[in-house]
Amino acid sequence: QKEVEQNSGPLSVPEGAIASLNCTYSDRGSQSFFWYRQYSGKSPELIMFIYSNGDKEDGRFTAQLNKASQYVSLLIRDSQPSDSATYLCAVRAGGGNKLTFGTGTQLKVEL
Amino acid sequence: DGGITQSPKYLFRKEGQNVTLSCEQNLNHDAMYWYRQDPGQGLRLIYYSQIVNDFQKGDIAEGYSVSREKKESFPLTVTSAQKNPTAFYLCASAPGTAQETQYFGPGTRLLVL
């Protein structure tokens, strides 16, 4: 069983719609959760991090964490073609400094 | 202009050759990391360092070596023992505080001739 799982996609949404990206993790001791965006051929860039159960909003992005169900999600409101990229979920286990990454979900925002 | 730099952008390795990838940061971060990314796969940790003159193996350290002689620098050597080195190599750094947010350099793409 993979430690961090994401649907590889592609996830296609029309411009202006809400894109919902999901991630599940296996280590119940995980404490920190990160979403990175990676454009083709480029390095990952941090979008958001979340530590506590519930929602965290930053502009068009909302991260949602449910530790009991061991999932974290990223919502992108008013999706734009420039949001088309691969979104990587990363999890840091409790007491450690290493991140475990999922394989990423490819998002395509269509005009 | 603070950030993480990696060089070269592209690197070609011949059979049996060792090559070294450079990673430099001027963010005053304590922790530095090396990842490998293959198509369709997530990032896999090769080596990491929490402090100068100390480093630990990650999940796929075989065929790689590192050094951390300066806080700003964390070079990665891909040795001839690494039989499948073609990949996108990413260096990251983090402040070293309890809540570790890692920031990535632009990456080096290694190809085998």
GROMACS .gro file of C-alpha atoms in nm, chain A residues 2-3 8 31-32 34 36 38-46 49 51 86 88 92 96-104, chain B residues 9 33 35 37 40-45 48 50 57-59 88 90 96-107 109:
model
   60
    2LYS     CA    1   0.135   0.338  -0.100
    3GLU     CA    2   0.189   0.577   0.188
    8SER     CA    3  -0.321   1.039  -1.134
   31GLN     CA    4   0.103   1.594   1.131
   32SER     CA    5   0.176   1.829   0.841
   34PHE     CA    6   0.141   2.021   0.189
   36TYR     CA    7   0.264   2.169  -0.437
   38GLN     CA    8   0.430   2.145  -1.068
   39TYR     CA    9   0.418   2.268  -1.424
   40SER     CA   10   0.555   2.038  -1.691
   41GLY     CA   11   0.935   2.039  -1.688
   42LYS     CA   12   0.952   2.266  -1.383
   43SER     CA   13   1.013   2.214  -1.013
   44PRO     CA   14   0.733   2.198  -0.753
   45GLU     CA   15   0.616   2.522  -0.594
   46LEU     CA   16   0.437   2.536  -0.262
   49PHE     CA   17   0.016   2.374   0.396
   51TYR     CA   18  -0.175   2.120   1.010
   86THR     CA   19   0.026   1.845  -1.173
   88LEU     CA   20   0.151   1.696  -0.555
   92ARG     CA   21   0.520   1.480   0.706
   96GLY     CA   22   1.028   1.351   1.158
   97ASN     CA   23   1.146   1.602   0.904
   98LYS     CA   24   1.098   1.398   0.589
   99LEU     CA   25   0.815   1.450   0.345
  100THR     CA   26   0.647   1.164   0.161
  101PHE     CA   27   0.502   1.264  -0.174
  102GLY     CA   28   0.214   1.124  -0.371
  103THR     CA   29   0.252   1.066  -0.744
  104GLY     CA   30   0.046   1.374  -0.825
  120LYS     CA   31   2.015   2.257  -1.591
  144TYR     CA   32   1.726   1.754   0.062
  146TYR     CA   33   1.497   1.406  -0.451
  148GLN     CA   34   1.161   1.230  -0.993
  151GLY     CA   35   0.466   0.904  -1.351
  152GLN     CA   36   0.622   0.877  -1.008
  153GLY     CA   37   0.632   1.103  -0.710
  154LEU     CA   38   0.944   1.251  -0.560
  155ARG     CA   39   1.169   1.000  -0.391
  156LEU     CA   40   1.414   1.107  -0.123
  159TYR     CA   41   1.898   1.480   0.342
  161GLN     CA   42   1.971   1.870   0.890
  168LYS     CA   43   2.023   0.831   0.368
  169GLY     CA   44   1.679   0.860   0.224
  170ASP     CA   45   1.474   0.589   0.058
  199PHE     CA   46   1.489   1.489  -1.289
  201LEU     CA   47   1.544   1.825  -0.732
  207GLY     CA   48   1.493   2.348   1.011
  208THR     CA   49   1.213   2.446   1.246
  209ALA     CA   50   0.952   2.199   1.366
  210GLN     CA   51   0.713   2.285   1.086
  211GLU     CA   52   0.914   2.195   0.783
  212THR     CA   53   0.806   2.368   0.464
  213GLN     CA   54   1.042   2.266   0.187
  214TYR     CA   55   1.123   2.494  -0.104
  215PHE     CA   56   1.261   2.358  -0.428
  216GLY     CA   57   1.533   2.463  -0.666
  217PRO     CA   58   1.475   2.458  -1.045
  218GLY     CA   59   1.609   2.104  -1.089
  220ARG     CA   60   1.779   1.683  -1.571
   0.00000   0.00000   0.00000
